[in-house]
Coordinates of C-alpha atoms and ligand atoms in Angstrom, one line a residue:
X11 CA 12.6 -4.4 -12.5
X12 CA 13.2 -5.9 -16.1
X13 CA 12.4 -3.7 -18.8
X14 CA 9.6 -5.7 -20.3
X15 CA 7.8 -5.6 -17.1
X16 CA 4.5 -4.0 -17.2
X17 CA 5.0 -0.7 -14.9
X18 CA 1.3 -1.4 -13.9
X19 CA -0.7 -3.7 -11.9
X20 CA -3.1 -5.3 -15.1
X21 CA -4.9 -7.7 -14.5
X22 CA -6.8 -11.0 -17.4
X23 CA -9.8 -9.0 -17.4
X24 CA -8.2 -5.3 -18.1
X25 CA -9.1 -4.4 -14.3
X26 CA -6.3 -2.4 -13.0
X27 CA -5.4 -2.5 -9.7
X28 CA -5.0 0.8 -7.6
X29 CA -5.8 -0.1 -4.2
X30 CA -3.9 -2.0 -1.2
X31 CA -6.0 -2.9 1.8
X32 CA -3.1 -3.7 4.2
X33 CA -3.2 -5.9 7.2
X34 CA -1.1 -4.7 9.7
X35 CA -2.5 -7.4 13.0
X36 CA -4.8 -10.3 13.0
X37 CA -5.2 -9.1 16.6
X38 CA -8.4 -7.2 18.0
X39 CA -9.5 -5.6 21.4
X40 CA -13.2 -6.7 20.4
X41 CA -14.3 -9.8 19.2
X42 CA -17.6 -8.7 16.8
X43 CA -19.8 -11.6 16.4
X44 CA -19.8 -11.5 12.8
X45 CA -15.9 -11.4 12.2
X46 CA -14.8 -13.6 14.7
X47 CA -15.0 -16.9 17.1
X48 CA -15.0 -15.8 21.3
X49 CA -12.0 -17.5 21.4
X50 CA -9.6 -17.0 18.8
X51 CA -6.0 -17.9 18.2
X52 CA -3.6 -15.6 16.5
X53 CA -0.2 -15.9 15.2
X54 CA 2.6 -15.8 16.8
X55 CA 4.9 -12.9 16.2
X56 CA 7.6 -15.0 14.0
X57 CA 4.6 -15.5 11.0
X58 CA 3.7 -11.3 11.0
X59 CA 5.0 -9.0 9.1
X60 CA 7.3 -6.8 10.9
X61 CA 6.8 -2.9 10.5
X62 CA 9.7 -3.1 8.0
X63 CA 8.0 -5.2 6.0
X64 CA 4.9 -4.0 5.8
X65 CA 6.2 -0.8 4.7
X66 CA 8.6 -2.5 1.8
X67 CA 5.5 -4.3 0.5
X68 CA 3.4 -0.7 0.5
X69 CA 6.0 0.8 -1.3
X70 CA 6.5 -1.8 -4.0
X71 CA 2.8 -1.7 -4.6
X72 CA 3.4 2.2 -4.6
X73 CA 6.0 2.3 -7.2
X74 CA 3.7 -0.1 -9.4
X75 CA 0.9 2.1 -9.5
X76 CA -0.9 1.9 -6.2
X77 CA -3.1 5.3 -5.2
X78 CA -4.9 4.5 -2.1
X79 CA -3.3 2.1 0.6
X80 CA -6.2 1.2 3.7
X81 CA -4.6 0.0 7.2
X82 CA -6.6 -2.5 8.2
X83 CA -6.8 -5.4 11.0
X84 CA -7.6 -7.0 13.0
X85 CA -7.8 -3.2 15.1
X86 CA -4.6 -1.9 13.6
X87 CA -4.2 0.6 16.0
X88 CA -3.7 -2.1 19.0
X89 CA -0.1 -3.1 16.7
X90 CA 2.5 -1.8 18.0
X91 CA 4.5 1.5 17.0
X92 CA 1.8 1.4 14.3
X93 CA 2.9 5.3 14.0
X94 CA 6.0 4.9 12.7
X95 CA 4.4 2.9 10.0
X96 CA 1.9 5.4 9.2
X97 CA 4.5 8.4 9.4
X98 CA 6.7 5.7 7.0
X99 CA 4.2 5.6 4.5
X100 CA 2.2 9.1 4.7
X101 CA 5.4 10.3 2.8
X102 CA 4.5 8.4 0.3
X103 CA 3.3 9.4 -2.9
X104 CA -0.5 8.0 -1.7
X105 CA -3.7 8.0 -0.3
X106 CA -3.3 6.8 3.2
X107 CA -6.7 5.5 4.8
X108 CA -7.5 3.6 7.8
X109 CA -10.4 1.4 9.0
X110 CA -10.7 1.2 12.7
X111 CA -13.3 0.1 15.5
X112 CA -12.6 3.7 16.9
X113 CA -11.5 2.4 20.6
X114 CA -8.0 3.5 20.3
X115 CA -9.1 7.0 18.8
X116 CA -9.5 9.0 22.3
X117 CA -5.4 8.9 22.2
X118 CA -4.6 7.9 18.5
X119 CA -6.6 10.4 16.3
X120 CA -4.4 13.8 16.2
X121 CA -1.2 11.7 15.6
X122 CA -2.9 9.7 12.5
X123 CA -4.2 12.8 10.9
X124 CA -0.7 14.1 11.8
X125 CA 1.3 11.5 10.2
X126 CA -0.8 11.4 6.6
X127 CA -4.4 9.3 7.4
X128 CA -6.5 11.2 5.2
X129 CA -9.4 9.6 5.8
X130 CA -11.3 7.3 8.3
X131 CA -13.4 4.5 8.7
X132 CA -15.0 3.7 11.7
X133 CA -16.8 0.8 12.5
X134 CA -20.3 1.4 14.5
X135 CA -22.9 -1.3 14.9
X136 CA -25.4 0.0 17.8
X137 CA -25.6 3.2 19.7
X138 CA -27.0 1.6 22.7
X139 CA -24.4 0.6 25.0
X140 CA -25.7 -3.0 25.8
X141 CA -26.3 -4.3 22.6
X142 CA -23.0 -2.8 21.6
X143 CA -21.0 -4.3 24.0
X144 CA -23.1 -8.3 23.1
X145 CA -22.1 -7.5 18.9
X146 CA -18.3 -6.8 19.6
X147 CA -18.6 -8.9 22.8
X148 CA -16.2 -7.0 25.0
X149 CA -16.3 -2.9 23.7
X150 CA -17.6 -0.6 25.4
X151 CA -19.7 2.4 23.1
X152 CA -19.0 5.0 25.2
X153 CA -15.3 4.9 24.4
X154 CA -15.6 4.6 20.6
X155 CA -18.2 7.8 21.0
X156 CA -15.2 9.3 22.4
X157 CA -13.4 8.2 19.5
X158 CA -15.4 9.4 16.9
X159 CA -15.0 12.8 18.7
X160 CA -11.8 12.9 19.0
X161 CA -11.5 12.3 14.8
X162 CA -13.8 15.0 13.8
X163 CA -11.5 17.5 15.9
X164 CA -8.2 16.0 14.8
X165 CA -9.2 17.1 11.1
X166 CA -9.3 14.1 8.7
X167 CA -10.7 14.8 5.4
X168 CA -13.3 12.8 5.5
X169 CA -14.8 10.3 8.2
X170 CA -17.4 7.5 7.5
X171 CA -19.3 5.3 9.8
X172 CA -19.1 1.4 8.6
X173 CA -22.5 -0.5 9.9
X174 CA -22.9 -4.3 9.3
X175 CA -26.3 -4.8 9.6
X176 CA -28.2 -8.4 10.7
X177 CA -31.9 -9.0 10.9
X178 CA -32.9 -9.0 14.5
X179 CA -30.1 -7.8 16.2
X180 CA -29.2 -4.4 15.2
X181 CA -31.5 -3.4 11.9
X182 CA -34.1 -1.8 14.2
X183 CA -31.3 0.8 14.6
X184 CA -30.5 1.6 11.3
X185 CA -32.4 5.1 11.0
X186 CA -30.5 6.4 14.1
X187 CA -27.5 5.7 13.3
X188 CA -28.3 7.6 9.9
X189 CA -29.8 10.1 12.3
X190 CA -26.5 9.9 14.0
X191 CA -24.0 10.4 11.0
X192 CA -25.9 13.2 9.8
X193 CA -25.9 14.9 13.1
X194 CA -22.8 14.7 13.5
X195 CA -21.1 15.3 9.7
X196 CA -20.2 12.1 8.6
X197 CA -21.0 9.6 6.0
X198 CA -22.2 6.2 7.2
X199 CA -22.1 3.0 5.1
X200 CA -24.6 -0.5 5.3
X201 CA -22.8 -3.6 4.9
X202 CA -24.0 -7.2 4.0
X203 CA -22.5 -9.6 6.1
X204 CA -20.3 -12.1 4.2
X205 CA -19.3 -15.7 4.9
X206 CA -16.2 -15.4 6.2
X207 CA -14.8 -18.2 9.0
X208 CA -17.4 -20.5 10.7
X209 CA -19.4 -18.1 13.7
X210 CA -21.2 -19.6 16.4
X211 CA -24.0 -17.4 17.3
X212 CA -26.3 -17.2 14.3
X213 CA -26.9 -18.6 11.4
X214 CA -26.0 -16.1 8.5
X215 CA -29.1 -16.6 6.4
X216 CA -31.5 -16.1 9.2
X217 CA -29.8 -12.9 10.2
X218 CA -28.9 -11.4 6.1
X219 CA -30.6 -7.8 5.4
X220 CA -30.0 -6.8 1.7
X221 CA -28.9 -3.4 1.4
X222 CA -32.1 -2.8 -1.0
X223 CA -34.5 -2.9 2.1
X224 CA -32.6 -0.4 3.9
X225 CA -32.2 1.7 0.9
X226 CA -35.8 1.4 1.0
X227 CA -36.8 2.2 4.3
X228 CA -33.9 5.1 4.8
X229 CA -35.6 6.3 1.5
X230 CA -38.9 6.4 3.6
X231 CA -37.5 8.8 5.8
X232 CA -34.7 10.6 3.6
X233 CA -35.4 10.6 0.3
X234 CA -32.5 9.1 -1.5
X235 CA -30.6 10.6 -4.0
X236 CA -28.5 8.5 -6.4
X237 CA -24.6 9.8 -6.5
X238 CA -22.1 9.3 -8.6
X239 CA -19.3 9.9 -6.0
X240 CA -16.8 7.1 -5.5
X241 CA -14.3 6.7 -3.2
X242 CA -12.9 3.7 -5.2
X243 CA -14.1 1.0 -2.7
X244 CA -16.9 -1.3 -3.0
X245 CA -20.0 1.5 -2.0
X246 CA -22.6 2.8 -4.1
X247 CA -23.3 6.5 -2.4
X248 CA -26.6 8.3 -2.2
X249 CA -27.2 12.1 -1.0
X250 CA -29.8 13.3 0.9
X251 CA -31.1 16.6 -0.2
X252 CA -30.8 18.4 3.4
X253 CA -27.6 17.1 4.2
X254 CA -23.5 16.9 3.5
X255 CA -23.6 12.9 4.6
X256 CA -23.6 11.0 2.3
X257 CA -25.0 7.1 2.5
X258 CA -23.5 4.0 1.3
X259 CA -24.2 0.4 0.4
X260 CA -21.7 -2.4 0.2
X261 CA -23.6 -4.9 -1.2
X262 CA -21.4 -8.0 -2.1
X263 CA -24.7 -10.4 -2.1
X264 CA -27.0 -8.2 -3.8
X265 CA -25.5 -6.1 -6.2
X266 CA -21.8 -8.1 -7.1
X267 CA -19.5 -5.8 -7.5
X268 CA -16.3 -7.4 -9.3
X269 CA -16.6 -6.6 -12.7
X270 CA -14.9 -2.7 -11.1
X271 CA -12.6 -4.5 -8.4
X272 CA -9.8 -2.2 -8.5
X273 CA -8.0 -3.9 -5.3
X274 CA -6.1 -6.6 -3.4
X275 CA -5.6 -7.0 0.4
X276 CA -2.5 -8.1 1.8
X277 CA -3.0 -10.2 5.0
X278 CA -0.3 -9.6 8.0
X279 CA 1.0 -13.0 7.3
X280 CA 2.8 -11.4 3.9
X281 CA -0.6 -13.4 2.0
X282 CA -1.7 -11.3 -0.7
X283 CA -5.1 -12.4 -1.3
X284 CA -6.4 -11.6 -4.8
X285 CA -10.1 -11.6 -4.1
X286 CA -11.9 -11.1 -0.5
X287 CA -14.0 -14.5 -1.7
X288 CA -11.4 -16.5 -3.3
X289 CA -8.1 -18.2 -1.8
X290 CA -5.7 -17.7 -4.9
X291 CA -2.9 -15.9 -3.1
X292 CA 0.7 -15.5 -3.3
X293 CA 2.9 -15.9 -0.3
X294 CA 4.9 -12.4 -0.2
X295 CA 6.4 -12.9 3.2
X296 CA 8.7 -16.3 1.5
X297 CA 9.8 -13.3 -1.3
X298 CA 10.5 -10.9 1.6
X299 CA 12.5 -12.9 3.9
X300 CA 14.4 -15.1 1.4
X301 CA 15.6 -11.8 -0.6
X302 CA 15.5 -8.9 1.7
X303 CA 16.0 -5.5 0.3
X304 CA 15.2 -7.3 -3.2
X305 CA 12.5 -4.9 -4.3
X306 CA 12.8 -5.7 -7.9
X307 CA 12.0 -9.2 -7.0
X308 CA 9.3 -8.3 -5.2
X309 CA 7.4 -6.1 -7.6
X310 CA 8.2 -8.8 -10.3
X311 CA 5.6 -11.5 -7.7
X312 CA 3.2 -8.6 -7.6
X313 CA 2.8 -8.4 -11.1
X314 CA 2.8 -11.9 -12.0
X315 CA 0.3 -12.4 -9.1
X316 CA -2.3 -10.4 -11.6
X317 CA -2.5 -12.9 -13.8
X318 CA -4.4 -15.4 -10.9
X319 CA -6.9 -12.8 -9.6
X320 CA -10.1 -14.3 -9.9
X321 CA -12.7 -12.9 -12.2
X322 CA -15.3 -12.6 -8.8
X323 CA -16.8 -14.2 -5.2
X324 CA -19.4 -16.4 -5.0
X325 CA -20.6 -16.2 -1.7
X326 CA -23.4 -18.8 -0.7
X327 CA -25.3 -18.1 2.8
X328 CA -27.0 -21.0 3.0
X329 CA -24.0 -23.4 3.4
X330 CA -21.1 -24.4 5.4
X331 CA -18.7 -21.1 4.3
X332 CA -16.4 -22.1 1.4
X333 CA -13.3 -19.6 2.9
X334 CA -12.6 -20.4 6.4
X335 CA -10.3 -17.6 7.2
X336 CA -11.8 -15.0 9.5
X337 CA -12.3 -11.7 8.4
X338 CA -9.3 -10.2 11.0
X339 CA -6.8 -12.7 8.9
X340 CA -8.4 -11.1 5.6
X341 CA -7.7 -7.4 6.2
X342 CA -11.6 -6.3 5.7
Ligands
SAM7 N1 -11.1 -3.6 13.4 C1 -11.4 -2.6 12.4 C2 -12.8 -2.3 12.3 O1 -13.6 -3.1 12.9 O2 -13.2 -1.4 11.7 C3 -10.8 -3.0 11.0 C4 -10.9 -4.4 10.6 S1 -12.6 -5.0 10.4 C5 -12.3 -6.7 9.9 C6 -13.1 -4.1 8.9 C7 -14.6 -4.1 8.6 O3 -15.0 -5.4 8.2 C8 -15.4 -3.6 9.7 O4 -16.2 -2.5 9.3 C9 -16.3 -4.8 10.1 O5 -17.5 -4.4 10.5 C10 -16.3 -5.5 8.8 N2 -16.6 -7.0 8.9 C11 -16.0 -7.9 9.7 N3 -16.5 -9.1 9.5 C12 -17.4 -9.0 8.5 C13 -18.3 -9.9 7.8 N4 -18.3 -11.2 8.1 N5 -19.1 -9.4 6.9 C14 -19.1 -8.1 6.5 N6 -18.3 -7.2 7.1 C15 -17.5 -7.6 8.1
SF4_8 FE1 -12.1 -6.5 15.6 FE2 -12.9 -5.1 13.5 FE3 -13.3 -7.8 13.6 FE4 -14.7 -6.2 15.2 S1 -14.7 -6.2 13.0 S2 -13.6 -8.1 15.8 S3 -13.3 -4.6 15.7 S4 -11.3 -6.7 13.6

């Protein structure tokens, strides 16, 4: 790295940058009505990152200040030798978290926690089996019950449930699945959906909850206490005062959180996308294959790239979305 390179990841606005959410597939076993089409297209295997890659780009960011690195997808765990990935890069100097939809956890959970996941994220919509399987459209809740079992035994530090809630199709559930994470130890996030890719089967106004109403009427049941914890992602905890779980909100509508974005994503494609709502990017995988092994090159794109990361989103419902990429291409 040249000498008058910052050894930091700064960027206009002073925000520094500490977290990598990785994309390690576009590619998904379920196909959740809210983060994509019924029939998608990926990319073919010449545009992805190979393993190799993905690790040189985690490292870079690493070396440049990076604490916590989150596998994401598509499902990351249907990539192949994922493991050797994750073994690659728990020996890194890191927080290594992963968010998954749970169905590959039956077989998958004691090697992660082996190979340096710390924590987990698992994504539950509905715990009734129908309406489960119509959200992700072809999983099955039985096996990602399984899942979630197999994780608590496999000793991860921490595991939290991820819940995107939509008005009239799962919100009527939201106090069992609170009823759930605290039965069963874990801490369970609420999610506003956000505009990402055109979806077909509803519109995204008609079917927005804002975390405030489900604060509210979790509140009716449990009262809420405010928390300061943070996990250094977008949620803003709250304890319950006969209960370890803890409950989030990740409220990119209703309560913008950008002015404390510590974090970039890094699509599979090599994109690394500055802001989840914003296109300015820089095309990593041009860096990686014209000048491989170059690292110095490559931590010299990541901190220029600072200097185009968007001050925050604008996310509209109530048009056509502005970015068309699907949230499986964005690394969510
Ligand atoms: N396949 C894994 C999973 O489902 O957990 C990881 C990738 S998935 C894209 C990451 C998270 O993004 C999931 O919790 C999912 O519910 C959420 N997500 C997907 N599309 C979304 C959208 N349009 N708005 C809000 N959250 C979304
Ligand atoms: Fe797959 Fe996760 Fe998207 Fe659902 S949210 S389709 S599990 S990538």
């Amino acid at each position: 790295m040249n000498s008058h390179m910052p050894s930091q990841l700064i960027d206009r606005f002073g925000r520094t940058v500490e977290y990598l959410r990785l994309s390690v597939t576009d590619r998904c076993d379920f196909r959740c009505v809210y983060c994509m089409a019924e029939q998608m297209e990926f990319l073919p295997r010449s545009e992805v990152l190979s393993l190799e890659e993905l690790y040189d780009v985690g490292a870079a960011f690493t070396r440049l200040g990076v604490r916590k690195i989150r596998l994401t997808g598509g499902e990351p765990l249907v990539r192949r030798d994922i493991l050797t990935l994750v073994e690659r890069l728990g020996r890194l100097p890191v927080e290594l978290v992963m968010t998954t939809n749970g169905s590959q956890l039956p077989r998958m959970a004691q090697d992660l926690a082996r190979a340096g996941v710390s924590r987990l994220n698992i994504s539950l919509d509905s715990l009734q089996p129908e309406r489960f399987h119509e959200l992700t459209r072809t999983g099955r809740l039985d096996k990602v019950l399984a899942g979630i079992e197999a994780a608590r035994s496999a000793g991860f530090k921490r595991i939290k449930l991820n819940t995107v809630v939509l008005k009239g199709r799962n919100e009527d559930e939201v106090l069992d699945l609170v009823g759930f994470a605290r039965d069963s130890g874990l801490d369970i996030s609420f999610i506003e959906e956000m505009p990402l890719g055109q979806i077909s089967e509803h519109g995204r106004d008609e079917t927005f909850c804002s975390s405030d109403e489900l604060r509210e009427l979790i509140g009716s049941r449990y009262p809420l206490l405010k928390s300061t914890d943070n996990t250094g992602g977008p949620s803003r905890y709250f304890r319950m005062a006969d209960s370890e779980s803890r409950i989030g909100f990740i409220s990119p509508h209703s309560h913008n959180f950008c002015s404390e974005c510590n974090r970039v994503r890094v699509t599979v494609e090599g994109r690394l996308l500055l802001c989840l709502g914003n296109e300015h990017s820089v095309d990593l995988r041009e860096i990686l294959r014209r000048y491989p092994g170059d690292t110095a090159r490559l931590e010299e794109a990541l901190i220029q790239a600072m200097a185009i990361k968007p001050e925050k989103h604008e996310f509209r419902l109530d048009e056509e979305p502005q970015i068309l990429r699907f949230m499986n291409m964005t690394g969510g």
